[in-house]
XYZ file of C-alpha atoms in Angstrom:
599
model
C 35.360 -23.118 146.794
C 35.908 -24.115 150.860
C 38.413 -26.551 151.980
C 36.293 -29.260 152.294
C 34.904 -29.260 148.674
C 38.217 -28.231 147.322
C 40.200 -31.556 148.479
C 37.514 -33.471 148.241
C 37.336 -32.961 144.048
C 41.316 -33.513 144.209
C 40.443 -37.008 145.810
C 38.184 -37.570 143.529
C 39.482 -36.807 140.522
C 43.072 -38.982 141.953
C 40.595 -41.757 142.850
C 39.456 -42.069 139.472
C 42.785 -41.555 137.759
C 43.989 -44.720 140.170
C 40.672 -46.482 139.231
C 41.409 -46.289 135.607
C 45.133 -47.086 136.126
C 43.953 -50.291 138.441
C 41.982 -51.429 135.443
C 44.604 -50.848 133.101
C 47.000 -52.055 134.935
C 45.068 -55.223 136.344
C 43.682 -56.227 132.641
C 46.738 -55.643 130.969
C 48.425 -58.164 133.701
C 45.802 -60.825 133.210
C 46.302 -60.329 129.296
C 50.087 -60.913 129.505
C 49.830 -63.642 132.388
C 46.807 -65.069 129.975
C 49.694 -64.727 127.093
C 52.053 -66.442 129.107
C 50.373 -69.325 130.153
C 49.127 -69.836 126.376
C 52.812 -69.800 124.760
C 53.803 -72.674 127.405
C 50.569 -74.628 126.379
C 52.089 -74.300 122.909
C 55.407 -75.757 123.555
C 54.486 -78.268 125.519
C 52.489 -80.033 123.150
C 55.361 -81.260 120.868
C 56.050 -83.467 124.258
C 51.708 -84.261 124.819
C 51.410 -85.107 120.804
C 54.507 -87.666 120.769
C 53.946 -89.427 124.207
C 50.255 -90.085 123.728
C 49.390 -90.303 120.156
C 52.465 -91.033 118.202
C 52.992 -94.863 119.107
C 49.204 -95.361 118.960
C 48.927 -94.001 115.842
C 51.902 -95.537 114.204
C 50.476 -98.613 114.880
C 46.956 -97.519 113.477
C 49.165 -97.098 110.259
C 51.134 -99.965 110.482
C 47.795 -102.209 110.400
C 46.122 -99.755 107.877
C 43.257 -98.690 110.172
C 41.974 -95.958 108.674
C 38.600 -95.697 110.569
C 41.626 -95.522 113.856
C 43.805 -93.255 111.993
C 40.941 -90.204 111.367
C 39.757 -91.165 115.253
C 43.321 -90.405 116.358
C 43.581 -87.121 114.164
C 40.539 -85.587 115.253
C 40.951 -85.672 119.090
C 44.927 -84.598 118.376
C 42.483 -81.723 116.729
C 40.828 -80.914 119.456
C 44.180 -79.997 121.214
C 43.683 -76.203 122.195
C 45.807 -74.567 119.608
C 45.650 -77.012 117.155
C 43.746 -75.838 113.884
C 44.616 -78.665 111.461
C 46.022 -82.138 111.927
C 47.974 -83.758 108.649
C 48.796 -87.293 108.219
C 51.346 -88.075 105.169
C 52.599 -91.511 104.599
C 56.106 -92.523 102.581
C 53.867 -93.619 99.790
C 52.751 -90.359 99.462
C 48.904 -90.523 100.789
C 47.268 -87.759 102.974
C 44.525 -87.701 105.489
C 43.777 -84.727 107.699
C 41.174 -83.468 109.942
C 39.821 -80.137 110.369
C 37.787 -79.022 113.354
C 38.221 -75.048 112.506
C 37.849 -74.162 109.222
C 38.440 -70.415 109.706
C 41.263 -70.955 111.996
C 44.422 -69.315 110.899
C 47.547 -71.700 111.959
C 51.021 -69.758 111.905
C 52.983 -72.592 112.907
C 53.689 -75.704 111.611
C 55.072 -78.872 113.478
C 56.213 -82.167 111.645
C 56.198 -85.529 113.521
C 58.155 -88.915 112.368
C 55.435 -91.506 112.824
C 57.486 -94.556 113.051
C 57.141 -98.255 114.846
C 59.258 -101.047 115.974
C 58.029 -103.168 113.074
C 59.286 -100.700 110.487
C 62.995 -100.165 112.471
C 64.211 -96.590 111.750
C 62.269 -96.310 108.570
C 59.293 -93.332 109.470
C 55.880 -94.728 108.346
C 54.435 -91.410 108.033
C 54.535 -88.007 109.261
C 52.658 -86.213 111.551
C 51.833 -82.541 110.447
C 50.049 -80.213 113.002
C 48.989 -76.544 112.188
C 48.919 -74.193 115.728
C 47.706 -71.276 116.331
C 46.885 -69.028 118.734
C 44.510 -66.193 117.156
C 41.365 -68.012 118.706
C 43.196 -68.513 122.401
C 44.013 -64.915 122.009
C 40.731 -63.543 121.199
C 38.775 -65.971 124.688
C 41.615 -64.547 126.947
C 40.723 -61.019 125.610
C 37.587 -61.283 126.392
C 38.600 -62.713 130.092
C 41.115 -60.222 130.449
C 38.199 -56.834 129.628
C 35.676 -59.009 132.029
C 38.512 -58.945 134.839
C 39.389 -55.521 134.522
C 35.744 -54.278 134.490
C 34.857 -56.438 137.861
C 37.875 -54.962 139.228
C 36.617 -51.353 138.807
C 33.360 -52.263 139.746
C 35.070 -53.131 142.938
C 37.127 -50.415 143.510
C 34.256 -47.913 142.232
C 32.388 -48.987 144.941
C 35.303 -49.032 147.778
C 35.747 -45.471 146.578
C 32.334 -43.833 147.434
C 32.131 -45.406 150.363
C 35.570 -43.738 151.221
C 34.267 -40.401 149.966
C 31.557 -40.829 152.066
C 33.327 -41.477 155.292
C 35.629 -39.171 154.598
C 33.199 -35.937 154.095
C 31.252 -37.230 157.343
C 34.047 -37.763 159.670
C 36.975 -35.491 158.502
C 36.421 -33.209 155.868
C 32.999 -30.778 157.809
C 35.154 -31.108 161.048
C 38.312 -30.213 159.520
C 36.508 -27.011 157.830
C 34.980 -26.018 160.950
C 38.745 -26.688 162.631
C 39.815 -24.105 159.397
C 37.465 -21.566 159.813
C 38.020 -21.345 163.487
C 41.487 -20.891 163.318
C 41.242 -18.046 161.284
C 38.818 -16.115 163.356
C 40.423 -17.255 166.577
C 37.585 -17.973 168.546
C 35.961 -20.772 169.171
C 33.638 -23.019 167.054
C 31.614 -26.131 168.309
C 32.530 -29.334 166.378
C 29.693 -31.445 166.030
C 30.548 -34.502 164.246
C 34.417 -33.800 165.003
C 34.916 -36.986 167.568
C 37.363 -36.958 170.291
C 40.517 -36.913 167.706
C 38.965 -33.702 166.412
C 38.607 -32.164 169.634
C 41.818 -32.745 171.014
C 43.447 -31.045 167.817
C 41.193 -28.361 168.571
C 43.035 -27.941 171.831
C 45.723 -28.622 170.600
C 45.372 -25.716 168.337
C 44.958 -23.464 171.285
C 47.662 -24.046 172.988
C 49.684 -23.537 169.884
C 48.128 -19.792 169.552
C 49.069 -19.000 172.593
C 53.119 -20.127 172.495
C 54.035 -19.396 169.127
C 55.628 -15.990 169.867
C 57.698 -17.675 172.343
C 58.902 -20.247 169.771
C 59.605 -17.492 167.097
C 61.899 -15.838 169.718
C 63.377 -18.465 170.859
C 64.161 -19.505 166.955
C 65.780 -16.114 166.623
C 68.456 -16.712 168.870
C 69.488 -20.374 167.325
C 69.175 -18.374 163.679
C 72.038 -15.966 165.306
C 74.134 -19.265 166.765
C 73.907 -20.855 163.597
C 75.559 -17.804 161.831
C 78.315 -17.598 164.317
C 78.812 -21.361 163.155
C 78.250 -20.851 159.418
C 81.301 -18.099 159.951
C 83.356 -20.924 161.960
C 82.613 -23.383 159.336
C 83.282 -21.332 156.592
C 87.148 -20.632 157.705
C 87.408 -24.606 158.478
C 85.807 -25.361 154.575
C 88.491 -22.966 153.160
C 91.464 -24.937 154.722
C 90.206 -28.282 153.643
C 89.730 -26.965 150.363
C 93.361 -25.804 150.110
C 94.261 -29.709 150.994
C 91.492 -31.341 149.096
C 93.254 -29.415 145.962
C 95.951 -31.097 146.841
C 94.872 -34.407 146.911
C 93.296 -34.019 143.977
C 95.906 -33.486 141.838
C 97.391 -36.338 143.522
C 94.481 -38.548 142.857
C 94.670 -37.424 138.972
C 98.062 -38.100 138.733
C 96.955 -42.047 139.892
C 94.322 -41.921 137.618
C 96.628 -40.615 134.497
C 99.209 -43.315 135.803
C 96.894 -46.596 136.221
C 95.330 -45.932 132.599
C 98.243 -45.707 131.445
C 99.412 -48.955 132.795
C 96.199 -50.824 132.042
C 97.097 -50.563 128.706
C 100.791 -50.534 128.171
C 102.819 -53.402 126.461
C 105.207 -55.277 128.319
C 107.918 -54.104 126.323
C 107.364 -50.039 127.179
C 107.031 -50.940 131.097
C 110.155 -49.868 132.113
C 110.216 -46.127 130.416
C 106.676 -46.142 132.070
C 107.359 -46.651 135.173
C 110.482 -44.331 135.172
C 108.464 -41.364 133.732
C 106.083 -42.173 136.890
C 108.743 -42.329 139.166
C 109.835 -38.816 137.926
C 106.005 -37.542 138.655
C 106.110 -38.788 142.144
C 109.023 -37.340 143.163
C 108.277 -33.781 142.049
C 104.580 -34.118 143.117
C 106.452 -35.022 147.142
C 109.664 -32.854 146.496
C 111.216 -36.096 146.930
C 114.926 -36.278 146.250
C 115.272 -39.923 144.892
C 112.338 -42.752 144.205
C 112.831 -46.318 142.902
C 111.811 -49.763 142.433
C 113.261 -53.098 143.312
C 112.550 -56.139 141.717
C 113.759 -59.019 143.934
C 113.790 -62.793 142.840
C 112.915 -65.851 144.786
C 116.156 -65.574 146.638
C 115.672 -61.856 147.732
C 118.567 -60.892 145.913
C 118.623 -57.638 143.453
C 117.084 -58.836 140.391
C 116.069 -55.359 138.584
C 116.638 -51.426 139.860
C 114.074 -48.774 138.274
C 114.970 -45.018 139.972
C 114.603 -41.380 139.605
C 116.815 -38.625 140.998
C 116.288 -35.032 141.222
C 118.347 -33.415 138.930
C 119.869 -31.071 141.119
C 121.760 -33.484 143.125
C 124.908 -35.522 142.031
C 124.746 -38.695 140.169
C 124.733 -41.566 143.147
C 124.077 -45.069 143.353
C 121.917 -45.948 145.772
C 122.875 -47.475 149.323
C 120.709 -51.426 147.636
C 123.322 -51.566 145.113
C 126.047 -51.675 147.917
C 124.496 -54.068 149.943
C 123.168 -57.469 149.491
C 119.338 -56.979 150.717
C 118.895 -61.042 151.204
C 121.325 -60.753 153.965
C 119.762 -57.399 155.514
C 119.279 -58.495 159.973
C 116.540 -55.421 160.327
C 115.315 -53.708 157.261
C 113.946 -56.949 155.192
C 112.192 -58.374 158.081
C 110.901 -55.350 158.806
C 108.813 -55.112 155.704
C 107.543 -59.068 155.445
C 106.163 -58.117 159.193
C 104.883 -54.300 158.605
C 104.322 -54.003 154.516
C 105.641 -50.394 155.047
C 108.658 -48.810 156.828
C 108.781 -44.777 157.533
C 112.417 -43.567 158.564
C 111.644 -39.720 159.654
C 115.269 -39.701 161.477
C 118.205 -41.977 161.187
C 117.988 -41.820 165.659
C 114.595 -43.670 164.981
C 116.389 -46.675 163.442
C 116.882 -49.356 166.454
C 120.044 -50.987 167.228
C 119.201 -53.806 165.207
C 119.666 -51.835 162.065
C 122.658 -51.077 163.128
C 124.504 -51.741 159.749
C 121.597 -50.353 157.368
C 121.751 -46.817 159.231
C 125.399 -46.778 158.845
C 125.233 -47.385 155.086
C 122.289 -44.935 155.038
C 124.596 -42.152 156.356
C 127.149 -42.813 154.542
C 124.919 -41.997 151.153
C 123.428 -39.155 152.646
C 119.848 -40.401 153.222
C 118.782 -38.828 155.740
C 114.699 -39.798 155.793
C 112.998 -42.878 153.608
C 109.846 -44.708 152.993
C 110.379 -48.211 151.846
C 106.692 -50.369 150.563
C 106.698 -53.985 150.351
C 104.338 -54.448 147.126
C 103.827 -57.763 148.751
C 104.811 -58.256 152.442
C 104.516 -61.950 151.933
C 107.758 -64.341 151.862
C 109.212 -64.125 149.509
C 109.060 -60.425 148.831
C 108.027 -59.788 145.162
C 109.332 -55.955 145.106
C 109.962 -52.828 147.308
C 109.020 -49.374 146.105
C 111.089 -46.534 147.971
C 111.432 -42.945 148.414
C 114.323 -40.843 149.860
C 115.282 -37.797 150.968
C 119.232 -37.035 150.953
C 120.905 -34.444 153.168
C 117.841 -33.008 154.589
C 115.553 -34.632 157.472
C 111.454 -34.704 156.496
C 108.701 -35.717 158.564
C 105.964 -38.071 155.973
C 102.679 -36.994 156.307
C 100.100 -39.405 156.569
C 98.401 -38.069 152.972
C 101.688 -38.250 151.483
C 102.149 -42.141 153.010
C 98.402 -42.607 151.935
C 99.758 -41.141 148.234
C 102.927 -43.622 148.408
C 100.650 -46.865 148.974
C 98.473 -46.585 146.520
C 101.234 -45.870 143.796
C 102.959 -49.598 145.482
C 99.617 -51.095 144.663
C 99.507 -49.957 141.267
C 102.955 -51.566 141.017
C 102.420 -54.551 142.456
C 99.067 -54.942 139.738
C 101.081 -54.233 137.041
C 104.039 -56.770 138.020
C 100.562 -59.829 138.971
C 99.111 -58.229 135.035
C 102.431 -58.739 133.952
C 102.913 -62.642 135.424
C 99.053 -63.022 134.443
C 100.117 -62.045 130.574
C 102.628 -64.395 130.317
C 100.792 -67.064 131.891
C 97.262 -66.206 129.686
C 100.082 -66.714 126.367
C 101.405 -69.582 127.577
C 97.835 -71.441 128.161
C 96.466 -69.684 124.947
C 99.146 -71.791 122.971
C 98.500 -74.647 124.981
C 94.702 -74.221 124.181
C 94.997 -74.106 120.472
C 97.323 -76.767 120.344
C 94.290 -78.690 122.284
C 92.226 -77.440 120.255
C 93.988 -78.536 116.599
C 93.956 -81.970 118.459
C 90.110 -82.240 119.301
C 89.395 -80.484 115.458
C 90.640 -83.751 114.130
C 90.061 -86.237 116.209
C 86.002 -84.811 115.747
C 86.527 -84.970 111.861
C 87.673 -88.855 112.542
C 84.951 -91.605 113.386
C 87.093 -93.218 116.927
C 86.861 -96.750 115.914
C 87.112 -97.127 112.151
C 88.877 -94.439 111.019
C 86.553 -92.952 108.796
C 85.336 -89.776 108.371
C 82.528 -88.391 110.674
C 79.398 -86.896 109.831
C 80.831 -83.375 111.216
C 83.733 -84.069 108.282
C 80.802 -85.009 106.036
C 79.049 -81.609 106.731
C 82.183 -79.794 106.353
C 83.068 -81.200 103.378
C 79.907 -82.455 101.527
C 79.250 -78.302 99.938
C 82.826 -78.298 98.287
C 82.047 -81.923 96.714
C 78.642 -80.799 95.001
C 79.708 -77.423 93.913
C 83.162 -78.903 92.412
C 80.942 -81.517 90.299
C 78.382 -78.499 89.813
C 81.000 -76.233 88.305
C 83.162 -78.428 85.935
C 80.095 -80.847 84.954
C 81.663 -84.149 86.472
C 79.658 -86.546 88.013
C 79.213 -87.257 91.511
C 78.261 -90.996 93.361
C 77.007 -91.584 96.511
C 76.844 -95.744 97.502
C 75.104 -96.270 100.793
C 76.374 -99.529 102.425
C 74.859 -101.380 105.480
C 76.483 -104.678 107.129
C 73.379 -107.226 106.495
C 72.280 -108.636 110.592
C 74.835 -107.201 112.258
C 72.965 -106.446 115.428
C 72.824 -110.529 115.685
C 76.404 -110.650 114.441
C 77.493 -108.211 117.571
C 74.764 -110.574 119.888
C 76.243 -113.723 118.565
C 80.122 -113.445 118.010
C 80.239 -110.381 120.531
C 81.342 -106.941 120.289
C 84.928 -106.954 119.630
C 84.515 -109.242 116.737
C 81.680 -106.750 115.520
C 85.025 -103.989 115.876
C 86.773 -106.253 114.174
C 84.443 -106.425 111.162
C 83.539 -102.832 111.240
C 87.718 -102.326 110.376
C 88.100 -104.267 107.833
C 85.378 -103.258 105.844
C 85.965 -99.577 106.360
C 89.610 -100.632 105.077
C 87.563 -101.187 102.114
C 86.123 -98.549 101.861
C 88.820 -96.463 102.414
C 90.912 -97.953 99.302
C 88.372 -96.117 97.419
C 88.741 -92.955 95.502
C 86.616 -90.604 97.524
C 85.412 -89.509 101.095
C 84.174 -92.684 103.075
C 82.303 -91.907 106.072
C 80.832 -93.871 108.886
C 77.191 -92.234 109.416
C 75.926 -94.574 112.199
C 75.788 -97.929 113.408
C 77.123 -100.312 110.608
C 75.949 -97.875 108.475
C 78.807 -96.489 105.769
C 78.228 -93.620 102.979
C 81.480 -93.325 99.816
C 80.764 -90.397 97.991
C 82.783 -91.017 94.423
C 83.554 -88.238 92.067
C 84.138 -88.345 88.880
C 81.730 -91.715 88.944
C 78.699 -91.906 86.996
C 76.076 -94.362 87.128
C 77.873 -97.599 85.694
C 80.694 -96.625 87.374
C 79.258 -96.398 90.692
C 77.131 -99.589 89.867
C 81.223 -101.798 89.439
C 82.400 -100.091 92.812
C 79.299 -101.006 94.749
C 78.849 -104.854 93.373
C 83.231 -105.102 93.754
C 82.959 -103.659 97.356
C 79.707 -106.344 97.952
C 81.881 -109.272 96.269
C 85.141 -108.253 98.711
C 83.349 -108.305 101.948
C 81.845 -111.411 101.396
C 85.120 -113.008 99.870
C 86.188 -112.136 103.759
C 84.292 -115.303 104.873
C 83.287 -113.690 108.189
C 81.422 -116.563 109.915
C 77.635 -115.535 110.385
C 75.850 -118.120 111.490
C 73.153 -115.890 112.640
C 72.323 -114.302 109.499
C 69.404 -115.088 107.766
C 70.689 -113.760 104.500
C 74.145 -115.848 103.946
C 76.568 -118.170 106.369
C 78.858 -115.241 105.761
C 78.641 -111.621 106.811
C 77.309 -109.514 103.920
C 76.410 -106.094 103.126
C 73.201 -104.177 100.814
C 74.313 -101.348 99.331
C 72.356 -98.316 97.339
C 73.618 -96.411 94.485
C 72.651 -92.849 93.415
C 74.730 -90.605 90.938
C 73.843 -86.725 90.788
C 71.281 -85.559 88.755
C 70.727 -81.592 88.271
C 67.280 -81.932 87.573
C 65.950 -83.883 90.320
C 68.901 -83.141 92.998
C 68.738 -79.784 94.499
C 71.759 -80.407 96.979
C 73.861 -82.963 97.658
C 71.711 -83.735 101.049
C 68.923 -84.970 98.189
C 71.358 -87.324 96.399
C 72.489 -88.764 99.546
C 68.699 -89.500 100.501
C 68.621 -91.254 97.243
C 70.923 -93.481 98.120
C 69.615 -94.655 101.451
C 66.537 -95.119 99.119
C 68.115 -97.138 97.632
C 69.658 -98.929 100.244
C 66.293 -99.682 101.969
C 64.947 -101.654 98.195
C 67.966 -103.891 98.619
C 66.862 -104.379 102.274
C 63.094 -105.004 101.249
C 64.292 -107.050 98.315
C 66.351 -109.908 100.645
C 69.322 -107.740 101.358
C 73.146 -108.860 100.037
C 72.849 -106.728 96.387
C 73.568 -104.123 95.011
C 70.761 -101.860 94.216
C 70.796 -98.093 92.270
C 67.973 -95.672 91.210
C 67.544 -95.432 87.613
C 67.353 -91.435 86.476
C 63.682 -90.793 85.364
C-alpha cells in the first residue's frame, strides 16, 4: 500500500469514528438539554396552574358554574405535561377532564381551590396528573433528527476534505517520498510553491546531515563529561537530602502526634520531642518557655543530654521581663543565633555574662510569636563547646517553633471552642423552650403539639382511655382587634388561654384566635361539659363587642371530637374532626358548642 493511500484510509477511517462520535455526542446533548428544559417546564407549572387558573376557577365553583368549571379544566389540560385534570369539592363531587386517554401520569399534584367568600375554608381541590412519557418520546424524535442533519453535515465537510487533501498534499507528498529515497530528483506537478520549497529544502538537508551527525558526536562526548560531573554533585546532595529527611519525618511523627494529643498529655509530649531534637542536632540542652502577659516565667519545659551535670538553666536566674538586649531582640528579629559569646554586642552585656557563667557557650533562641507580648521562646544550647548553626539545622529549629506555637493557638482555640460550646447549648435549651411556648399567650405551640401529639394517641391507644380534642375560635375577632385595637385583642387572647390552661390537658394556640385542648381521659359527654363550661366562662367575661354580629359580648364556637378507632387513623384525623366541627358551629350562627356524633 503507498503512503498516500495508506494515511489516507487512517483519515478516513478517524473521520468516520469522529463522525459517529459527533452524532453521538451532539444527539445525546440535545436529548439531555431537551430533558432539561422539560423537567423545568414541569416545576414551573405548580406556579402557572395557581396564578392563572386557581382564583378563576374558585370562583367558577363558588357560583356553581359548571359549564365554567369543565372550560377551565380542559385548557389547564392542555398544559404540556398535563394528562388528567381532577376537580373534587368538600362535598365530595368530582369532575375531570381528559385530553389523553393513553397518557401515563407519574405524578400527582393537589391544589386548595379556595376564595375570599369561603375565608380559609378550601372549596375544592385541584388534582393534576403530569407526565412526561409523551414530551419524552417528541424530543426523541428531535434529538435522532438533529443528530442525523449533523452527520449529514459533517459527511459532507469530510469528502470534500478528502478530496482536497489527495489533490493538494497527499500525490505531492508521495512524489516528495519516493524522491527522497532514490535521491534524485522528481518533478512535482500539482505540488504548489509550499511543496517545492520543501523539496529544496530536502536537498539541502542531504547534503549537511553528515556534518550535523559529527558535530552531534562531540556534544554526546560533552554531555558525558557532565553526566560524570553531575553524578559526583547528585551523590553529595543525596548524603544531605538523607539527612533532611529524617529530619522532615521526625516533624511529621511529631505534628501527628500533636494534632491529636489531649491537653492533659502535652507536657510529656513535648518533653519526649524535646529529647528527639536534641539528639537529632547533638544539641546539649533544648527547652521551652511559656511567658505570661507580663513576660515573666510562667512555665519551663527542657531536655538535657544525659552526659552532662544536672543544671538549671541561665532563665531561671534571671528575670527575662527585665532583659535590656536579648527580649527585644526577639520581638524585632523572631530568631536569635549566638555562634560565639564575642558576637553578643555590648548591649547584652549582662545576658553574656550570665551565659558564661552557665557554660553556654553557643544558642538559638525562637520567638513562637515575635509579637508584643511574646507568647513563648523555644531554645537550644550548646554548653562548653562553641558550634557554628547551619542554616538546615536553623531551617529544622523553625519549623519545630511553629509546631509549638500551633499547638499552644490549638490549645487557647480548645478552651475557647468548650467555653462557647457550653454557652451554645445553654442558648440552645433557651430557644428549645421558648419554640415549644406560643410568645404571647403562653400556650403551647404547634411545634409542642407535633412533639407531643404521638405520645397522647398511643397512651389512649394502649390502655383504652379516651381521648378529646375541642377546637375553639374567638367569634369576630378580626373586628374586635379593628374596633377596640390590638392590645385589647392581647388582652382577650390571655385571658381566655388562662382558661384554657386551667384545663386538664395540653392547650395549644394553633393560629390566629384559633385554640385546640386535647383532653384525655374525656369521652364524648365529657368533652361536650368542658366545651359548653369553657363557652359559658368567656362570655361571663363581659368583654364589650360592639362589633360582633353574634352577641354585645365577645364569644367563642367551639367543636368537639372524641377518638374513635374505627374511623380515626391518627390523632391528625381526630383533630380534623374537630375543626369540622368547629366550622358547623360557625355555619350554624357561631357562639355554641357543637360535637360530631360517632356513626
Amino acid at each position: 500500500m503507498t503512503a498516500s493511500n495508506s494515511l489516507s484510509g487512517r483519515l478516513q477511517w478517524r473521520g468516520v469514528l469522529c463522525l459517529l462520535l459527533l452524532g453521538v455526542l451532539g444527539g445525546g446533548g440535545h436529548y439531555l438539554l431537551g430533558l432539561r428544559d422539560i423537567e423545568q417546564r414541569l416545576a414551573q407549572l405548580h406556579t402557572l396552574v395557581e396564578r392563572r387558573f386557581v382564583g378563576v376557577l374558585a370562583q367558577s365553583v363558588w357560583d356553581l358554574d359548571q359549564h365554567n368549571t369543565q372550560q377551565l379544566l380542559e385548557s389547564i389540560n392542555q398544559l404540556d405535561g398535563v394528562n388528567r385534570v381532577e376537580l373534587i369539592t368538600t362535598l365530595g363531587q368530582r369532575q375531570s377532564s381528559q385530553l389523553h386517554p393513553a397518557a401515563h401520569s407519574e405524578w400527582i399534584r393537589d391544589f386548595p381551590v379556595q376564595s375570599e367568600r369561603s375565608g380559609n375554608q378550601p372549596l375544592a381541590s385541584l388534582r393534576l396528573y403530569l407526565g412526561q412519557q409523551e414530551l419524552q418520546q417528541q424530543l426523541r424524535r428531535r434529538s435522532l433528527l438533529f443528530a442525523a442533519s449533523l452527520m449529514a453535515a459533517m459527511q459532507l465537510m469530510l469528502l470534500l476534505c478528502r478530496h482536497f487533501m489527495q489533490r493538494q498534499l497527499l500525490r505531492p507528498l508521495e512524489q516528495l517520498t519516493g524522491q527522497l529515497l532514490r535521491e534524485r530528483p522528481l518533478p512535482l506537478a500539482d505540488g504548489g510553491r509550499e511543496l517545492i520549497a520543501l523539496d529544496k529544502q530536502l536537498q539541502r538537508y542531504r547534503q549537511g546531515w553528515q556534518a550535523r551527525l559529527q558535530q552531534q558526536q562531540q556534544r554526546a562526548d560533552e554531555l558525558q563529561k557532565q553526566r560524570e560531573q553531575l553524578s559526583e554533585l547528585a551523590s553529595q546532595r543525596t548524603t544531605e537530602l538523607d539527612q533532611l529527611t529524617r529530619s522532615q519525618q521526625l516533624l511529621t511523627r511529631l505534628a501527628h502526634g500533636f494534632l491529636h494529643l489531649p491537653p492533659a498529655e502535652q507536657h510529656e509530649a513535648i518533653t519526649d520531642a524535646l529529647a528527639r531534637i536534641g539528639h537529632l542536632l547533638g544539641v546539649d540542652h533544648c527547652y521551652l518557655l511559656l511567658l505570661d502577659e507580663g513576660q515573666a516565667l510562667q512555665q519551663h519545659i527542657s531536655w538535657q543530654n544525659a552526659q552532662l551535670p544536672p543544671a538549671d538553666g541561665f532563665y531561671l536566674h534571671a528575670p527575662l521581663q527585665h532583659s535590656p538586649w536579648l527580649l527585644p531582640q526577639l520581638r524585632q528579629q523572631g530568631q536569635l543565633t549566638i555562634s560565639r559569646l564575642e558576637e553578643i554586642p555590648p548591649d547584652g552585656h549582662g545576658e553574656r555574662l550570665l551565659l558564661a557563667r552557665h557554660g553556654i557557650r553557643s544558642l538559638v533562641l525562637i520567638a513562637l510569636d515575635h509579637t508584643a507580648p511574646l507568647h513563648g521562646i523555644f531554645g537550644c544550647e550548646m554548653v562548653n563547646r562553641q558550634h557554628d548553626w547551619l542554616d538546615k539545622e536553623l531551617t529544622l529549629l523553625r519549623l519545630f517553633a511553629q509546631q509549638l506555637c500551633g499547638l499552644l493557638l490549638r490549645h487557647q482555640l480548645l478552651q475557647r471552642q468548650e467555653a462557647l460550646a457550653q454557652q451554645l447549648a445553654a442558648a440552645n435549651a433557651r430557644l428549645q423552650a421558648q419554640s415549644l411556648c406560643d410568645g404571647l399567650t403562653g400556650l403551647a405551640s404547634v411545634r409542642r403539639l407535633q412533639q407531643d401529639k404521638q405520645q397522647l394517641f398511643e397512651q389512649a391507644f394502649q390502655h383504652r382511655q379516651a381521648l378529646s380534642a375541642l377546637m375553639l375560635d374567638i367569634d369576630q375577632f378580626t373586628a374586635y382587634n379593628s374596633h377596640a385595637g390590638h392590645l385589647a385583642g392581647d388582652d382577650c387572647l390571655l385571658r381566655i388561654a388562662g382558661l384554657l390552661q386551667a384545663q386538664p390537658g395540653l392547650a395549644v394556640r394553633t393560629k390566629g384566635a384559633t385554640m385546640l385542648l386535647l383532653l384525655p381521659q374525656h369521652d364524648p359527654a365529657q368533652a361536650a361539659a368542658v366545651a359548653e363550661q369553657l363557652r359559658q366562662t368567656v362570655a361571663a367575661l363581659q368583654l364589650q363587642h360592639p362589633a360582633s354580629r353574634v352577641s354585645s359580648f365577645v364569644s367563642v364556637s367551639i367543636g368537639c371530637a372524641t377518638l374513635d378507632l374505627r374511623r380515626h387513623d391518627d390523632i391528625d384525623d381526630l383533630i380534623d374532626e374537630a375543626a369540622r366541627a368547629l366550622s358547623q358551629a360557625k355555619e350554624l350562627g357561631r357562639n355554641r358548642c357543637v360535637s360530631i356524633a360517632p356513626a
